[in-house]
Coordinates of C-alpha atoms in Angstrom, one line a residue:
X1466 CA 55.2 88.4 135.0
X1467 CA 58.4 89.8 136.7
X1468 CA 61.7 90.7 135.1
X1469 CA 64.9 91.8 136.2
X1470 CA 66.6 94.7 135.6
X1471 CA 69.9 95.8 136.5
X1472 CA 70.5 99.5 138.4
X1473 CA 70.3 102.5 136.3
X1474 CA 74.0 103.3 136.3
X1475 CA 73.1 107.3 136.4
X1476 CA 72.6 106.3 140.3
X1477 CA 75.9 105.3 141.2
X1478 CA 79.0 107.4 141.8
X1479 CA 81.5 108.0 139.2
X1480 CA 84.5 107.5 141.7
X1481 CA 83.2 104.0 142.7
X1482 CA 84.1 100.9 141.2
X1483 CA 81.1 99.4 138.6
X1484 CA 78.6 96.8 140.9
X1485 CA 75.9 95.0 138.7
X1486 CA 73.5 94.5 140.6
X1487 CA 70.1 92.5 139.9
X1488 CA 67.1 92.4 141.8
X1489 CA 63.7 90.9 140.7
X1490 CA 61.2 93.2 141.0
X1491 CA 57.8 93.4 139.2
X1492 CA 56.8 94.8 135.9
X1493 CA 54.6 98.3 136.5
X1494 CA 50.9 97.2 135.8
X1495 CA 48.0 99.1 134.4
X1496 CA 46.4 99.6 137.7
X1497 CA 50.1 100.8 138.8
X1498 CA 50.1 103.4 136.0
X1499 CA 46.6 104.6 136.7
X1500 CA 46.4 104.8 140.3
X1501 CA 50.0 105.2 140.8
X1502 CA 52.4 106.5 138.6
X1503 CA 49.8 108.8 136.8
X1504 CA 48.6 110.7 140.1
X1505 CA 52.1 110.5 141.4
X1506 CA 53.7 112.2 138.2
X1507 CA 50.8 115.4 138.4
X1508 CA 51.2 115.7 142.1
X1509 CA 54.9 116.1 141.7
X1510 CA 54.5 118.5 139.1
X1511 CA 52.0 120.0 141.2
X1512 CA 53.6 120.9 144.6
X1513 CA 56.9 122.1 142.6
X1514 CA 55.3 124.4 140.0
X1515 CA 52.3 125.4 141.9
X1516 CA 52.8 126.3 145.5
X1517 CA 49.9 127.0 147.8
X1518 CA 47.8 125.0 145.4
X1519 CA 44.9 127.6 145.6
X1520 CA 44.5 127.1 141.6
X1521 CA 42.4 124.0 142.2
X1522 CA 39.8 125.9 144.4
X1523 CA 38.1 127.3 141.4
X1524 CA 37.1 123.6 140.6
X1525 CA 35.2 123.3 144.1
X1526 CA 37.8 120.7 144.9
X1527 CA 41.2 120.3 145.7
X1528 CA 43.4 118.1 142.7
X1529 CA 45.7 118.1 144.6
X1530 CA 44.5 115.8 147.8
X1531 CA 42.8 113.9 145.2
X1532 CA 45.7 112.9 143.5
X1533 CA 46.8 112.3 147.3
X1534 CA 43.7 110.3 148.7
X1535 CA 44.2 108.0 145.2
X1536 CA 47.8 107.0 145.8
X1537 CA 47.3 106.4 149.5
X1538 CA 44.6 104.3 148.8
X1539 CA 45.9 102.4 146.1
X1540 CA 49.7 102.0 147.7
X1541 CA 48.1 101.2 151.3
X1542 CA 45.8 97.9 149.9
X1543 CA 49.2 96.7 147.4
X1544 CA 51.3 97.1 150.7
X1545 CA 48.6 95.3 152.9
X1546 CA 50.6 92.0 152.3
X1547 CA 53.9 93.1 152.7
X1548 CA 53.5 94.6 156.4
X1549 CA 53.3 90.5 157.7
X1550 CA 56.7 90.5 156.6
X1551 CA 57.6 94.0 158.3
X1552 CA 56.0 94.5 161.7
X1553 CA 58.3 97.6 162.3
X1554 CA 56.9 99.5 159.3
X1555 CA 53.4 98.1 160.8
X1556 CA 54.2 99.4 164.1
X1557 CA 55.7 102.8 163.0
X1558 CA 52.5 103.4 161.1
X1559 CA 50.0 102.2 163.8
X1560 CA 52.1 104.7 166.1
X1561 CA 51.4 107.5 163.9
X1562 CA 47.9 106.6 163.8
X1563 CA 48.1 106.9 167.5
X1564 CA 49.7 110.3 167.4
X1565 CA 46.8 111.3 165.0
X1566 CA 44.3 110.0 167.3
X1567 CA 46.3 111.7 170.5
X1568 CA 47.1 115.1 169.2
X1569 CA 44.9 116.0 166.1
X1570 CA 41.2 114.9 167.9
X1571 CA 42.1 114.3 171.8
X1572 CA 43.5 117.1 172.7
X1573 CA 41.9 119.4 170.5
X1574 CA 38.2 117.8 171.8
X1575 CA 39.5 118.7 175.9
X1576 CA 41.1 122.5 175.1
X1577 CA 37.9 122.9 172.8
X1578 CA 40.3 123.6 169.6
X1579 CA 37.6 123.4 166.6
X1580 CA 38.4 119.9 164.7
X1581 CA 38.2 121.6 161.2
X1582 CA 41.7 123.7 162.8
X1583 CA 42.6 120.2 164.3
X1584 CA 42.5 118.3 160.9
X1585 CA 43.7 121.2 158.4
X1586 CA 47.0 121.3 160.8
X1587 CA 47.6 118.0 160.7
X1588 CA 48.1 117.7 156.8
X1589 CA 51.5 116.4 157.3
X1590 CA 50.8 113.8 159.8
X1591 CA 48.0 112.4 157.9
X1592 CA 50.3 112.2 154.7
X1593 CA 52.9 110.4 156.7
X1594 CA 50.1 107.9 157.8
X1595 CA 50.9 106.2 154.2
X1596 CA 54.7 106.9 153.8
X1597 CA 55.8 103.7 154.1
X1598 CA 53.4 102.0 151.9
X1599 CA 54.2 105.1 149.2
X1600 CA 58.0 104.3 149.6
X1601 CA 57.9 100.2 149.2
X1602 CA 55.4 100.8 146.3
X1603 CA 58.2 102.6 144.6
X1604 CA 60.8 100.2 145.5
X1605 CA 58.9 96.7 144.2
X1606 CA 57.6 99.1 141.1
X1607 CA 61.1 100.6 140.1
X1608 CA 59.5 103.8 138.8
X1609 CA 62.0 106.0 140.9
X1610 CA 65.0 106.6 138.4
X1611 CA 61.7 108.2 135.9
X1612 CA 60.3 109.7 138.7
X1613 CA 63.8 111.7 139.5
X1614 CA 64.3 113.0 136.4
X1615 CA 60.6 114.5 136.2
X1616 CA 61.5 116.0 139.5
X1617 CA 64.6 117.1 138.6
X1618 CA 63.3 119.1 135.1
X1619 CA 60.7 120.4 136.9
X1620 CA 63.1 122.0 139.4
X1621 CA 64.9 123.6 136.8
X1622 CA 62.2 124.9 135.7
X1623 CA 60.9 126.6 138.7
X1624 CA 64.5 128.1 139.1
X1625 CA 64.8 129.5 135.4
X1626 CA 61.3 130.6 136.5
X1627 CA 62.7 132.9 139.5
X1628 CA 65.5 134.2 137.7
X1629 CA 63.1 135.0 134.8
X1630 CA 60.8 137.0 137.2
X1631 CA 63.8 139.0 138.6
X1632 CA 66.1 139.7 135.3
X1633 CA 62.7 140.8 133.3
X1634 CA 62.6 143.3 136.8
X1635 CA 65.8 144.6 135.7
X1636 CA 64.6 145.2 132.0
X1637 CA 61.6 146.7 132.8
X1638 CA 60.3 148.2 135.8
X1639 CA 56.5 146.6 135.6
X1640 CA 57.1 143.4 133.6
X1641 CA 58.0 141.6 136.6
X1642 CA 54.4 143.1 138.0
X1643 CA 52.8 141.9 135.0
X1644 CA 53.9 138.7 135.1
X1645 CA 53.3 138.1 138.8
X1646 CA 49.8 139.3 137.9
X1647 CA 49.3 136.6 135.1
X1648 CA 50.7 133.6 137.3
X1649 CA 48.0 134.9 140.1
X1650 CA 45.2 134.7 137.7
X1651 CA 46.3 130.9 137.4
X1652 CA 47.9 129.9 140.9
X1653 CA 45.4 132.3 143.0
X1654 CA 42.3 132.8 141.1
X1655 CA 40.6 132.4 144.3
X1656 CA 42.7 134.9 146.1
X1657 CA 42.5 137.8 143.7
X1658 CA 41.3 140.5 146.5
X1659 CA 43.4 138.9 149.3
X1660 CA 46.3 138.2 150.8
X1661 CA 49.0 136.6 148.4
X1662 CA 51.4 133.5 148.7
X1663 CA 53.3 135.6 145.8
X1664 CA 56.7 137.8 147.8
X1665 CA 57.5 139.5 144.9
X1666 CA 58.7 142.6 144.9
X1667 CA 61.2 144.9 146.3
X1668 CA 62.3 144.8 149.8
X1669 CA 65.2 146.9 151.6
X1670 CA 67.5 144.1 151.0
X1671 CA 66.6 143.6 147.1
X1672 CA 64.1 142.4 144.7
X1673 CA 62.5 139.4 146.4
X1674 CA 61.5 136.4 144.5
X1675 CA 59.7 134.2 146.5
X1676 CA 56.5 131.9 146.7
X1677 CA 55.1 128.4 148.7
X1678 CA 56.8 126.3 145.9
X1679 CA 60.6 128.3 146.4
X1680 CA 61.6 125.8 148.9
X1681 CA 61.7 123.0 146.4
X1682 CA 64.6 124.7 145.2
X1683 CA 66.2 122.8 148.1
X1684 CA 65.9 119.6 146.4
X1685 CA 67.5 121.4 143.7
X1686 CA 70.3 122.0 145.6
X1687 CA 70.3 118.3 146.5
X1688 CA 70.4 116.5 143.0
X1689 CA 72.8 119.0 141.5
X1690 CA 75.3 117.3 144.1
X1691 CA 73.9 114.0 143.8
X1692 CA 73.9 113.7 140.4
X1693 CA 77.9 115.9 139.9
X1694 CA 79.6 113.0 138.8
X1695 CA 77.7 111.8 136.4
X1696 CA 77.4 114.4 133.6
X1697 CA 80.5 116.7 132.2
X1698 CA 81.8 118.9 134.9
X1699 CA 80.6 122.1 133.2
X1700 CA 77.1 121.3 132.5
X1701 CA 77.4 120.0 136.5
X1702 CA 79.0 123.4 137.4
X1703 CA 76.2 125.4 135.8
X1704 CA 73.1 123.3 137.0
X1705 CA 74.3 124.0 140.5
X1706 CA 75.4 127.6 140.2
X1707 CA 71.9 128.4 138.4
X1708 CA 70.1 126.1 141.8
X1709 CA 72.3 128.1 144.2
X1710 CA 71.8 131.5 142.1
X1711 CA 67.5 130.7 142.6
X1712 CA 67.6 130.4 146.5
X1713 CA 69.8 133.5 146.6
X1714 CA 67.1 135.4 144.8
X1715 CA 64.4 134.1 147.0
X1716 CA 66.3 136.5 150.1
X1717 CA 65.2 133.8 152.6
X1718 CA 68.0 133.7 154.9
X1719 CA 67.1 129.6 156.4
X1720 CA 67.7 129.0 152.4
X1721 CA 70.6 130.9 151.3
X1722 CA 72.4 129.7 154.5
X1723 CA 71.2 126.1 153.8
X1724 CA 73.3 126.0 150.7
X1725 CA 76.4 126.0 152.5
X1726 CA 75.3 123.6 155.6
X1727 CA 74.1 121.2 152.9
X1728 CA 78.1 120.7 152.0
X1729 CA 79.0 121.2 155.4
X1730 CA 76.6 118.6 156.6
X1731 CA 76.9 116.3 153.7
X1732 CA 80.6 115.9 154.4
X1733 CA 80.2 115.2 158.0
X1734 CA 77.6 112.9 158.1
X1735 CA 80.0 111.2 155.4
X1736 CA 82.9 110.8 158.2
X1737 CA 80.4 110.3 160.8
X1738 CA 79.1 106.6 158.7
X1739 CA 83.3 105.9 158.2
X1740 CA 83.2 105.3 161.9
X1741 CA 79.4 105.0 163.6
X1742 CA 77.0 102.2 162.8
X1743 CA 74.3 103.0 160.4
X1744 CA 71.5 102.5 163.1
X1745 CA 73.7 104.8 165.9
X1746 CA 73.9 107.5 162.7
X1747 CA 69.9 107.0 161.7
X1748 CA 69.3 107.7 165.6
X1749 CA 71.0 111.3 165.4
X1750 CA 69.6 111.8 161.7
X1751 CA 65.9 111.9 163.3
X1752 CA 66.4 112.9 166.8
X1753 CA 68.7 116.2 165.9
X1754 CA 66.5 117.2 163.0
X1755 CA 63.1 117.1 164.9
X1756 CA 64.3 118.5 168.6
X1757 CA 68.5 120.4 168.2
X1758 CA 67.7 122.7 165.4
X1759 CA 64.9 124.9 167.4
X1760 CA 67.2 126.4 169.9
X1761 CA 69.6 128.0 167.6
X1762 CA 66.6 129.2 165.7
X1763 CA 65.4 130.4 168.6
X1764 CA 68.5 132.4 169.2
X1765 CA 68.8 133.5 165.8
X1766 CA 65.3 135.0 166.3
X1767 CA 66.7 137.8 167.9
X1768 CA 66.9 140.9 166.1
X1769 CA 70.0 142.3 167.7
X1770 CA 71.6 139.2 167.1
X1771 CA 70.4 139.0 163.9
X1772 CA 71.9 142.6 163.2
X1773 CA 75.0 142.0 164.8
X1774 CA 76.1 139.3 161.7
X1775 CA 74.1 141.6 159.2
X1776 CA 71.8 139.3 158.7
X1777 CA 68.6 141.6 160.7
X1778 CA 65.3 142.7 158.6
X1779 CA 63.9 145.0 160.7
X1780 CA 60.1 144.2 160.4
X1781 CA 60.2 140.3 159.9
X1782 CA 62.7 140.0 162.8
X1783 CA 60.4 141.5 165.4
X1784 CA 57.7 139.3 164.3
X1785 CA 59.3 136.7 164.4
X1786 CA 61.1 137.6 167.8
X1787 CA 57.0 138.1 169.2
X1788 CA 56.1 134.6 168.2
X1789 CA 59.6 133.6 169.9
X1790 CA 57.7 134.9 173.0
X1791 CA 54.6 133.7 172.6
X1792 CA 54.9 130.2 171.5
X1793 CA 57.5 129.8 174.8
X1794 CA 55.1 131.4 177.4
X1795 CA 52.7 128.6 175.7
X1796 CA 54.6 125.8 175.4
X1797 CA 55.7 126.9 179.5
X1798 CA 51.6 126.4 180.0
X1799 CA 51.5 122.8 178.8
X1800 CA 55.1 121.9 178.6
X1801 CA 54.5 117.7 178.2
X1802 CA 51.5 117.2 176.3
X1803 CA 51.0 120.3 174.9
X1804 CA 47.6 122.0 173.5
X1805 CA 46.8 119.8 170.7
X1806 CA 46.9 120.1 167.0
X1807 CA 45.5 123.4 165.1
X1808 CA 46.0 124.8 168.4
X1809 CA 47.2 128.9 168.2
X1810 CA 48.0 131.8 170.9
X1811 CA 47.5 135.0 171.2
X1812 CA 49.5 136.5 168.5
X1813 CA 48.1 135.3 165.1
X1814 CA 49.4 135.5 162.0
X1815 CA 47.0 134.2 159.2
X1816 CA 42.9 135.1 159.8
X1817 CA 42.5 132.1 157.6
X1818 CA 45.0 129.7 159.8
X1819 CA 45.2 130.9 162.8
X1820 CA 47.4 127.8 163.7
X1821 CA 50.0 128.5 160.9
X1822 CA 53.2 130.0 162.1
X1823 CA 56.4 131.0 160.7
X1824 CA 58.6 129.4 163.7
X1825 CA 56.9 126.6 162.8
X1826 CA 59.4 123.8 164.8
X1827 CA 58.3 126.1 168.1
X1828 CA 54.8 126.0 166.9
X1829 CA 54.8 122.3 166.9
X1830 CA 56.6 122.0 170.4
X1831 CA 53.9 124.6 171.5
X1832 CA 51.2 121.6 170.1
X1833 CA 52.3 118.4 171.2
X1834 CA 54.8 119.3 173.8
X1835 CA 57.6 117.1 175.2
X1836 CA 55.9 113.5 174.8
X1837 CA 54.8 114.4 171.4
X1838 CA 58.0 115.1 170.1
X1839 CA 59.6 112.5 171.7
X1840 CA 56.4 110.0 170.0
X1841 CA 57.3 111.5 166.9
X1842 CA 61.1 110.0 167.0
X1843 CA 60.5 107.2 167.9
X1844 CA 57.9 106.6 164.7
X1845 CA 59.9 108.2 162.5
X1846 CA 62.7 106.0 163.9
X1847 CA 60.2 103.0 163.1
X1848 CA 59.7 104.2 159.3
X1849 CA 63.5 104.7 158.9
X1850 CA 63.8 100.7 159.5
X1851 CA 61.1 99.8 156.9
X1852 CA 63.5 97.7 154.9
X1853 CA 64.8 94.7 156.2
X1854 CA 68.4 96.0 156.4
X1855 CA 70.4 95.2 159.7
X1856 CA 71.2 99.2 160.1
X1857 CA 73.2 98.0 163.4
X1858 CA 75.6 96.0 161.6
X1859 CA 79.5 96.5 161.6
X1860 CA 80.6 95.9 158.2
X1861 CA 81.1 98.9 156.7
X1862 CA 79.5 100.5 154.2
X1863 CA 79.7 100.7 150.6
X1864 CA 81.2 104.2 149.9
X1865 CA 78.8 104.9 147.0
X1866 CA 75.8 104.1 149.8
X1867 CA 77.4 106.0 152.4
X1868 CA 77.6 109.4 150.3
X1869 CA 73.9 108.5 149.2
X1870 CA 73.0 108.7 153.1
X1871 CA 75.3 111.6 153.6
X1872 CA 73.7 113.9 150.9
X1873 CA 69.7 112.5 152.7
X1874 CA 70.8 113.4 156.1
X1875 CA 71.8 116.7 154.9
X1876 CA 68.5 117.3 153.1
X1877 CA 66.4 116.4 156.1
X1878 CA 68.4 118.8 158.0
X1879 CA 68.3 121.7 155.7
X1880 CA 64.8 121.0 155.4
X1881 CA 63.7 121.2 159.0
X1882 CA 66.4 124.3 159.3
X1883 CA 64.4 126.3 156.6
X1884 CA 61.3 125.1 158.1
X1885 CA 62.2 126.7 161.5
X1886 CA 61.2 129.9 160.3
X1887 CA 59.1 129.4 157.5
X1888 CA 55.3 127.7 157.5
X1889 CA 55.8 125.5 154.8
X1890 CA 56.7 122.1 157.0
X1891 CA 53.2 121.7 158.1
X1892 CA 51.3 121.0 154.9
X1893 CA 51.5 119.2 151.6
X1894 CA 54.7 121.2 150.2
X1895 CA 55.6 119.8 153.5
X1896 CA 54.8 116.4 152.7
X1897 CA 56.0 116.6 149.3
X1898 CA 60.0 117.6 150.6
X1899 CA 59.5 114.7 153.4
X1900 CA 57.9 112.3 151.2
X1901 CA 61.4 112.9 148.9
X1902 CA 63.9 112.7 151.7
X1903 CA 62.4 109.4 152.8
X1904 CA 61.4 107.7 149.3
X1905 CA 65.3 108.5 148.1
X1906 CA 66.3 106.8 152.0
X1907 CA 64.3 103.9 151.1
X1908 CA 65.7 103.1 148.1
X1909 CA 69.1 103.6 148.9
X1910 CA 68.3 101.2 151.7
X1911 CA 66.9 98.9 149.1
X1912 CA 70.5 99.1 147.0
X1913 CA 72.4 98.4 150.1
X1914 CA 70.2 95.3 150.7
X1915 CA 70.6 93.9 147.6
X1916 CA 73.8 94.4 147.0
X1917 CA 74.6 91.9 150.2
X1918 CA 74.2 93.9 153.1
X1919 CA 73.5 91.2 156.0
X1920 CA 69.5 91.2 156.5

């Protein structure tokens, strides 16, 4: 049984002129709702209220990659059929497979890196193994626009959640202890006696208000702009001041600074698709974000720079300026193919990931090297052309598409930008922020096909 529903009009910008458009798409079935929407809705919930994810330890198992190995193994056999009709999406996903197989157990097996290290590291990769087979399983289900909104709520409510934590530290000088302590005992019960994934607490610059989970605030940022034009300018206003106001209490600098690149970005990637093809515009989405960004972190790693525009944190910047060091001198070492997944130096950060570093871009350079990274464009380059739109065509696009592709690229960018110097890229947060970015590019893709883009 099919039907065919027309666009929620929430998606489309205020400014543009109305486009009904119909696509047939398939009704959601039970075994959608049960292996699918169900475990998609709790791991949503999950990564953006939770963070580490450490709660689920006191189970003896992890929910979390449950939820994960259930929709990857229910989206992967529903999309078995559809990759005869897509050979790039079968190719980009049989050339991750070979990055898996090359860097997460090849390279670790020659330097001797243990394969335990090997696998943990490679969290991302291994989610990514499915992405396009999660994406077109959204598109032919047309769950997203319910899917958004939980994400959306549940984003507002991890930033009401920051600026709770802070304001009741204003009120009272232990509440904001006592609270922390009570989300521990749920989020870290595991982790009582040991480090914790909680940075709450007063630094030199402030009260900090930060955990694994804070960087979802950056999709935050990204659906107040998305969705502006579409509810009263006030209530717009405020849902993007109180976003904004969240990151600035988390006092991480890639996130407060991302607030204004995401504008920045967002309009120039909208004047770069007035006058570039799509496909020439997809080419510098990927092959920027994964390779540009890392040098001017890498200068921005210097503490006297870093004090020069006021921006310096005396501990944290030397840190960060030694793994500057000592992920270079190792990346020098093997500079092509690089040491292999879960691989680590000298200077280690984490007992319990040795692997896991805050310059986390350099840290990747460090483990695949040159070919990796240049492996990893051209897959993700692969995955961007899932849907059977001619990206390399001249007719122009539809302005309401191009903003949508504007405000993605800027996301993407902001992403890898605060992941540069924060080790949250490399695991299932990391997933989960990629996962969004490339979902909400696959269904814009899907709009523009339908609404007679050539194919």
């Amino acid at each position: 049984m099919t039907v065919i529903p027309s666009f929620d009009p929430r998606q489309k910008d205020s400014a543009e002129p109305t486009v009904e458009v119909r696509v047939e798409q398939r009704t959601s079935s039970v075994f959608d709702r049960l292996f699918f929407i169900f475990p998609g809705v709790l791991l949503i919930a999950d990564l953006a209220l939770t963070g580490s994810g450490q709660w689920s330890d006191v189970m003896g198992f992890s929910v979390r990659r449950l939820l994960l190995l259930l929709l990857a193994s229910y989206t992967t056999v529903m999309w078995a059929a559809f990759v005869f009709w897509a050979p790039r999406a079968l190719a980009g996903v049989l050339g991750m497979a070979l990055f898996l197989l090359t860097w997460s157990v090849g390279f670790p097996l020659l330097y001797d890196v243990p394969l335990t290290n090997a696998l943990n590291d490679s969290q991302l990769f291994l989610g990514l193994l499915f992405a396009p087979a999660f994406a077109q399983m959204i598109v032919r289900t047309g769950c997203w626009p319910s899917a958004l909104r939980l994400i959306e709520r549940s984003i507002w409510l991890l930033a009401l959640l920051h600026i709770a934590i802070y304001w009741v530290e204003k009120v009272s000088d232990s509440g904001a202890a006592v609270l922390v302590l009570a989300m521990r005992s749920v989020l870290e019960p595991s982790r009582a006696d040991v480090e914790t994934n909680f940075m709450i607490g007063h630094i030199p610059d402030g009260f900090r208000v930060f955990w694994g989970s804070s960087i979802f605030l950056l999709i935050g940022l990204y659906l107040a702009v998305r969705n502006f034009a579409q509810r009263r300018l006030f209530v717009s206003v405020v849902i993007l001041l109180t976003i904004s106001y969240a990151i600035q209490l988390t006092l991480t600098r890639a996130m407060v600074l991302a607030i204004p690149l995401f504008l920045v970005l967002t309009w120039l990637f909208d004047r770069l698709l007035t006058r570039l093809r799509m496909g020439t515009v997809l080419y510098l989405f990927v092959g920027i974000a994964l390779l540009a960004l890392t040098l001017p972190t890498m200068l921005l790693a210097d503490p006297t720079l870093l004090a020069a525009v006021g921006l310096g944190r005396e501990v944290s910047d030397d840190i960060r300026y030694e793994q500057v060091m000592a992920l270079t001198d190792a990346i020098m070492n093997k500079p092509w193919f690089g040491s292999g997944m879960g691989a680590y130096v000298d200077l280690i950060r984490s007992e319990e990931s040795p692997w896991m570093y805050e310059l986390s871009m350099l840290a990747l350079y460090m483990k695949v090297g040159l070919v990796g990274a240049a492996w990893l464009v051209v897959v993700f380059m692969l995955y961007g052309r899932v849907e059977q739109v001619n990206t390399h065509s001249h007719q122009p696009l539809p302005a309401s598409i191009r903003r949508a592709f504007s405000r993605i690229g800027a996301l993407l960018f902001c992403i890898v930008f605060a992941s540069n110097t924060n080790p949250y890229l490399f695991s299932m947060l990391g997933w989960g922020l990629l996962m969004f970015t490339y979902v909400e590019f696959c269904v814009t893709k899907h709009r523009w096909q339908v609404a007679g883009a050539p194919a």
